Amino acid sequence: MKNRRSDHLPVRLGTNRIYILPTKTGTAYAILLVVLLLISINYTNPPGYLLTFLLTGIALVGIFHTHRGLSGLLISQGPASPVFAGDRAKFPVTVTNPSPWARYGIQVGWSRVETGPLKDVPVTGEQTFRPSLPAANRGELRPKRVVVATVFPLGLFRAWSWVALPLHCMVYPAPAPRASLLDQHNASPDQGEERPRTGNPLEGEEYHGLRAYQPGDPLRRIAWKAVARGSELVSKEFGSAANQEAIVLDWDRLANEEIEARLSRLCRLVLDAEASGRAYSLQIPGKRIPTGSGPRQMRACLTALALFAMPDAQTLNEAPR
Amino acid sequence: MMLRTPRTLLHDPHGPWLWILGPAFLAALPHFARYPLWIGVICVGMWILRLWATQHPALMPSRTIRFALTLGCIGGVYLSFGYLLGPEPGTALLLLLLALKPFEAQGRRDQVLILFMAYLLVLLQFLHSQSMLVAGYMTLVVLVITAALVGVAHPASQTDPRFRLRQAGVLLLQALPVMLILFVLFPRLPGSLWGLFQAPRTGLTGLSDTMSPGDISELLQSSEVVFRVAFVDQPPAVSRMYWRALVLWETDGRTWRVGEPEGEPRQWRVRPRGEPVEYVLTMEAHDQRWLPVLEMPLAEGWARQEGVSVDALPDVSPETIPGSEADTPGIMAEELALASDFLLEVREELRRRARFQLQAALEFETDAPTSGEHLRALELPLSGNERARELARSWATTAMDERTVVDRALHFFRDETFDYTLRPPLLGEEAVDDFLFRTRSGYCEHYASAFTFLMRAAGIPARVVVGYQGGDRNPLGDYFVIRQYHAHAWSEVWLEETGWTRVDPTTVLAPERIDVGAGALVPNIDMPRVLSSREMGWVISAWRGLTQGWDAANTLWNQWVLDFGFERQRRFLERFGLAGTTRLERFGHLVLALSLSFVAAALIYGVIQLRSRPPEDALDKTYARFCRRLAKIGIPRFPQEGPRDYALRAAGLRPDLAEPITAIGEGYIQLRYGESPRPGRDIPGASSPEVQQRELTRMVRAFRPRRA
């Protein structure tokens, strides 16, 4: 199978790229037809011949029906949400049906034999499939292609097509367990501006007051009561004066640990820091994320962790064969 | 809740199983009627249990119980049938397998297997009945099975039977052309193929030279053609058509046999009274020597015709009878021989279809039996069936003559409560006594056997004749088809005045059988009694029309489906110049059939594709035609060129054509991109877009530019 990296999106399933072969059930059906034919011949039974040939006709017509189930479909993809290593990465694949007949029992998976959930694509409608892959390691998961398949209407033949989509999913390092992380991190003495803290960064925070909403503020920090009174969007500010200072998450403070373990810890720290609502920056060899907060900051930090020491054009986790 | 709509029945958890077991039940239903009751009870019971078990998993039988059940079923089949290898017990075993299979079915594949077995059951039913009624029912069953198969590939439609049935229906309809092509072209074999699965003495082989209770009713299940007859003149009444095949002399009180005559078979003569009946008989290959001949054959009838070819016959052309084409020997006089007992036989086992021209006398006198025959015609086992013997003796002692004894016996059958049934109860050791005094229900062989026994016990020489009675008239070809279900048995007694005289004791019981033939018994369509009042005259005539239509359909079915065998196929293909005589040519048919059917399927598919494509825009079509015509004279439209630029360029290149080109170009732009018609500027008289478009089409059609 040649690499179809060059497919334009959305990919149209033309006749030349749809393959069709009998399934195991189809093979059994062929054996059934032979048995029926032999009985009909042996007993020179005309209605038996009729039945045998009717069933042959059904199978023949069924080939075309199955083929037609895929022909002309448009395949495109949506952005895959990042996952942590160890989770399953889900890749949204949208199947659009431009034709005036419905498509039944469509599957999207990774290999010819793999069976995903069956879904119908209505007339001139679309349907999103979420085939998933186990994301074992951090990095970027790039399956080369998906298989769009159907066995409808009889299950005797399977039509399928390989579709090369630029699928990718960021896999963050698996976050280390929650306990004692910031402790350890902050226990390292007199480094940076950070003050020693205990416990969950969210605990012990004090309400400071309101300030104007800034993009990136967590939703739960918005003062909804104030908003309800008709004011502008305002966010609540928490934390002690000391906590107002930005956290620096530094690779070097986690010395004596193996690389992946450090990344896991830093991942946990990023999550906690984000949850604490304070600004934070990340410092890893070869990369520095300046101070900031909010989902974008978190994503930037986690992506940096995920891609740490990864070769540029590496494709990970080729689809399981 | 006792009342549940079918829709909710299709919900989980029974839904998936109902979709599998329902079709299996429908396919098995006609089989249940034929087999011992316990098989049907087990099947239905197990299936209901399986549906129940979806909610109560505790009901699932364990592995041990299933194993025991399987063994029990095999044993039961052996007890019921006496053997295991053969189509009959085989089908029974398949049914029972189908009853047990659901309990070990795990996934989708096992369910599919059950559906495949249901398809097989449909075919097996055709081995027993090939009537159009059965075929119609089975078509529905195939539809339901296919719908279930669709369901396996599309589980989401579990509660939507209409969806599945529609999908299956479409497939079935589209498969019809393929079916017809294959049916017509698939090479048939002359006669049966190999006797691999043939049961010992199954009904399909026809009459045998012994007769036990149950033999003939077995034949009744088969509509296989035995022979066809065309009468040269007026055919006799169906009730007079007694086709004698074998005469049985010896009995042990239960089974009748031909027996071994002493000495040479005697020459016989039948003296006809009145005009003999002349007919042409086309016998199917049956691997036997006996020939069913109309009572009584004239010994000189066939001899006289020796050497006369079929074409010389006045009324019977070879076309009249299907399967009698030129290469079938017309007269086979030299291959016929006189058999004893006013029978004719073929010199060698008949291994291919053959035609004979014969003569018969319906009114006749026969020679008296020899003393040896007389003794054989009175012979009875030494003991047994004492009550019957006593009854017969009491008649003999009080009767005036033999005729009276015969009448008394017939009265006995009519007046006592004798039933006529195709499913008689089993008879014990004393078969005749058992039948006469206990069960009192049976089919023709019971009556013929008991009657002949009574006659012999009363001292009247008697013998059993087996053969066929009646025939299905084929109105299209004006000939009669005699099928296995016409098989019959009757008696012949020796009376002083009339010689050997046929007595058919069955007639006193079931006269309708003799009037219309057994064929009418099989798919019996009687007019409902309710409709017989005079006010309902139109209903009756409508009913008549219906039954006649039914009859015509049946005839077509018989002609084009049931009789479409080796010969018929060849004659049909000859018309298209496709007659293959060599094996290679016939193999060519197979290839042709397969490729044609694939082409047919592809064509059907193509038609669907075309139909489901969104209709092409009429305006674009018109404009494309305009562009094509311009391109032909050397002004093709460039891909990037808009219609306005194109029109300008074309008009500039061909000033002589400027007017129509500009008009068409403007008209197209106006219709395609214009908001509303601008009167006065564009096409004259333009009002609505429809009118404009029609005008444009007309202009384009009239636009026939020539090269400058």
mmCIF file of N, CA and C in Angstrom, chain B residues 274-320:
data_model
loop_
_atom_site.group_PDB
_atom_site.id
_atom_site.type_symbol
_atom_site.label_atom_id
_atom_site.label_comp_id
_atom_site.label_asym_id
_atom_site.label_seq_id
_atom_site.Cartn_x
_atom_site.Cartn_y
_atom_site.Cartn_z
ATOM 1 N N GLY B 274 -65.983 -52.635 -29.306
ATOM 2 C CA GLY B 274 -66.007 -51.221 -29.671
ATOM 3 C C GLY B 274 -64.659 -50.766 -30.172
ATOM 4 N N GLU B 275 -64.597 -49.479 -30.453
ATOM 5 C CA GLU B 275 -63.417 -48.903 -31.087
ATOM 6 C C GLU B 275 -62.248 -48.877 -30.094
ATOM 7 N N PRO B 276 -61.067 -49.375 -30.493
ATOM 8 C CA PRO B 276 -59.919 -49.256 -29.587
ATOM 9 C C PRO B 276 -59.433 -47.816 -29.476
ATOM 10 N N VAL B 277 -58.793 -47.521 -28.371
ATOM 11 C CA VAL B 277 -58.260 -46.173 -28.129
ATOM 12 C C VAL B 277 -56.787 -46.170 -28.511
ATOM 13 N N GLU B 278 -56.424 -45.196 -29.305
ATOM 14 C CA GLU B 278 -55.053 -45.145 -29.783
ATOM 15 C C GLU B 278 -54.344 -43.994 -29.079
ATOM 16 N N TYR B 279 -53.134 -44.223 -28.615
ATOM 17 C CA TYR B 279 -52.448 -43.139 -27.905
ATOM 18 C C TYR B 279 -50.941 -43.300 -28.011
ATOM 19 N N VAL B 280 -50.250 -42.159 -27.750
ATOM 20 C CA VAL B 280 -48.783 -42.155 -27.735
ATOM 21 C C VAL B 280 -48.336 -41.896 -26.308
ATOM 22 N N LEU B 281 -47.509 -42.780 -25.819
ATOM 23 C CA LEU B 281 -47.082 -42.693 -24.425
ATOM 24 C C LEU B 281 -45.595 -42.352 -24.391
ATOM 25 N N THR B 282 -45.251 -41.276 -23.691
ATOM 26 C CA THR B 282 -43.849 -40.906 -23.527
ATOM 27 C C THR B 282 -43.438 -41.225 -22.102
ATOM 28 N N MET B 283 -42.620 -42.228 -21.978
ATOM 29 C CA MET B 283 -42.259 -42.719 -20.644
ATOM 30 C C MET B 283 -40.931 -42.090 -20.223
ATOM 31 N N GLU B 284 -40.896 -41.588 -18.979
ATOM 32 C CA GLU B 284 -39.633 -41.099 -18.446
ATOM 33 C C GLU B 284 -38.753 -42.288 -18.063
ATOM 34 N N ALA B 285 -37.460 -42.061 -18.059
ATOM 35 C CA ALA B 285 -36.551 -43.134 -17.658
ATOM 36 C C ALA B 285 -36.832 -43.514 -16.212
ATOM 37 N N HIS B 286 -37.016 -44.787 -15.958
ATOM 38 C CA HIS B 286 -37.284 -45.193 -14.569
ATOM 39 C C HIS B 286 -36.487 -46.431 -14.184
ATOM 40 N N ASP B 287 -35.613 -46.875 -15.057
ATOM 41 C CA ASP B 287 -34.722 -47.991 -14.715
ATOM 42 C C ASP B 287 -35.469 -49.281 -14.431
ATOM 43 N N GLN B 288 -36.665 -49.396 -14.955
ATOM 44 C CA GLN B 288 -37.444 -50.607 -14.746
ATOM 45 C C GLN B 288 -37.889 -51.110 -16.117
ATOM 46 N N ARG B 289 -38.491 -52.268 -16.110
ATOM 47 C CA ARG B 289 -38.964 -52.804 -17.380
ATOM 48 C C ARG B 289 -40.452 -52.620 -17.574
ATOM 49 N N TRP B 290 -41.172 -52.430 -16.470
ATOM 50 C CA TRP B 290 -42.623 -52.320 -16.635
ATOM 51 C C TRP B 290 -43.013 -51.038 -17.348
ATOM 52 N N LEU B 291 -44.178 -51.134 -18.023
ATOM 53 C CA LEU B 291 -44.685 -49.986 -18.756
ATOM 54 C C LEU B 291 -46.140 -49.816 -18.337
ATOM 55 N N PRO B 292 -46.520 -48.628 -17.894
ATOM 56 C CA PRO B 292 -47.923 -48.452 -17.516
ATOM 57 C C PRO B 292 -48.776 -48.301 -18.764
ATOM 58 N N VAL B 293 -49.693 -49.208 -18.986
ATOM 59 C CA VAL B 293 -50.510 -49.144 -20.197
ATOM 60 C C VAL B 293 -51.978 -49.047 -19.823
ATOM 61 N N LEU B 294 -52.705 -48.355 -20.678
ATOM 62 C CA LEU B 294 -54.130 -48.155 -20.439
ATOM 63 C C LEU B 294 -54.832 -49.499 -20.508
ATOM 64 N N GLU B 295 -55.708 -49.678 -19.609
ATOM 65 C CA GLU B 295 -56.448 -50.930 -19.516
ATOM 66 C C GLU B 295 -57.356 -51.110 -20.738
ATOM 67 N N MET B 296 -57.442 -52.243 -21.374
ATOM 68 C CA MET B 296 -56.431 -53.290 -21.480
ATOM 69 C C MET B 296 -55.670 -53.076 -22.778
ATOM 70 N N PRO B 297 -54.384 -53.324 -22.779
ATOM 71 C CA PRO B 297 -53.627 -53.117 -24.020
ATOM 72 C C PRO B 297 -53.978 -54.178 -25.056
ATOM 73 N N LEU B 298 -53.989 -53.768 -26.301
ATOM 74 C CA LEU B 298 -54.229 -54.728 -27.363
ATOM 75 C C LEU B 298 -52.892 -55.288 -27.817
ATOM 76 N N ALA B 299 -52.794 -56.577 -27.764
ATOM 77 C CA ALA B 299 -51.507 -57.211 -28.065
ATOM 78 C C ALA B 299 -51.085 -56.902 -29.484
ATOM 79 N N GLU B 300 -52.041 -56.810 -30.379
ATOM 80 C CA GLU B 300 -51.664 -56.568 -31.763
ATOM 81 C C GLU B 300 -51.571 -55.064 -32.044
ATOM 82 N N GLY B 301 -52.037 -54.258 -31.109
ATOM 83 C CA GLY B 301 -52.070 -52.813 -31.329
ATOM 84 C C GLY B 301 -50.711 -52.245 -31.628
ATOM 85 N N TRP B 302 -49.739 -52.604 -30.825
ATOM 86 C CA TRP B 302 -48.417 -52.028 -31.032
ATOM 87 C C TRP B 302 -47.681 -52.722 -32.150
ATOM 88 N N ALA B 303 -48.026 -54.013 -32.312
ATOM 89 C CA ALA B 303 -47.323 -54.757 -33.356
ATOM 90 C C ALA B 303 -47.722 -54.234 -34.736
ATOM 91 N N ARG B 304 -48.981 -53.910 -34.866
ATOM 92 C CA ARG B 304 -49.484 -53.475 -36.151
ATOM 93 C C ARG B 304 -48.779 -52.197 -36.609
ATOM 94 N N GLN B 305 -48.400 -51.373 -35.638
ATOM 95 C CA GLN B 305 -47.823 -50.093 -35.988
ATOM 96 C C GLN B 305 -46.331 -50.171 -36.276
ATOM 97 N N GLU B 306 -45.817 -51.360 -36.193
ATOM 98 C CA GLU B 306 -44.370 -51.492 -36.328
ATOM 99 C C GLU B 306 -43.873 -50.832 -37.595
ATOM 100 N N GLY B 307 -42.820 -50.073 -37.473
ATOM 101 C CA GLY B 307 -42.191 -49.474 -38.634
ATOM 102 C C GLY B 307 -42.811 -48.165 -39.072
ATOM 103 N N VAL B 308 -43.890 -47.778 -38.464
ATOM 104 C CA VAL B 308 -44.510 -46.508 -38.855
ATOM 105 C C VAL B 308 -43.867 -45.387 -38.064
ATOM 106 N N SER B 309 -43.483 -44.357 -38.760
ATOM 107 C CA SER B 309 -42.800 -43.284 -38.036
ATOM 108 C C SER B 309 -43.829 -42.345 -37.423
ATOM 109 N N VAL B 310 -43.387 -41.596 -36.460
ATOM 110 C CA VAL B 310 -44.287 -40.720 -35.723
ATOM 111 C C VAL B 310 -44.920 -39.683 -36.639
ATOM 112 N N ASP B 311 -44.133 -39.209 -37.590
ATOM 113 C CA ASP B 311 -44.627 -38.135 -38.434
ATOM 114 C C ASP B 311 -45.832 -38.550 -39.257
ATOM 115 N N ALA B 312 -45.979 -39.858 -39.454
ATOM 116 C CA ALA B 312 -47.092 -40.325 -40.251
ATOM 117 C C ALA B 312 -48.395 -40.323 -39.461
ATOM 118 N N LEU B 313 -48.298 -40.109 -38.172
ATOM 119 C CA LEU B 313 -49.518 -40.142 -37.374
ATOM 120 C C LEU B 313 -50.344 -38.908 -37.650
ATOM 121 N N PRO B 314 -51.633 -39.083 -37.693
ATOM 122 C CA PRO B 314 -52.473 -37.961 -38.112
ATOM 123 C C PRO B 314 -52.461 -36.783 -37.131
ATOM 124 N N ASP B 315 -52.696 -37.026 -35.894
ATOM 125 C CA ASP B 315 -52.983 -35.912 -35.001
ATOM 126 C C ASP B 315 -51.881 -35.607 -33.998
ATOM 127 N N VAL B 316 -51.043 -36.551 -33.785
ATOM 128 C CA VAL B 316 -50.061 -36.358 -32.730
ATOM 129 C C VAL B 316 -48.728 -35.994 -33.358
ATOM 130 N N SER B 317 -48.415 -34.727 -33.327
ATOM 131 C CA SER B 317 -47.115 -34.326 -33.821
ATOM 132 C C SER B 317 -46.142 -34.372 -32.640
ATOM 133 N N PRO B 318 -44.877 -34.472 -32.918
ATOM 134 C CA PRO B 318 -43.919 -34.579 -31.812
ATOM 135 C C PRO B 318 -43.936 -33.341 -30.925
ATOM 136 N N GLU B 319 -44.381 -32.211 -31.499
ATOM 137 C CA GLU B 319 -44.358 -30.979 -30.695
ATOM 138 C C GLU B 319 -45.373 -31.022 -29.568
ATOM 139 N N THR B 320 -46.369 -31.891 -29.729
ATOM 140 C CA THR B 320 -47.442 -31.886 -28.753
ATOM 141 C C THR B 320 -46.955 -32.244 -27.367
#
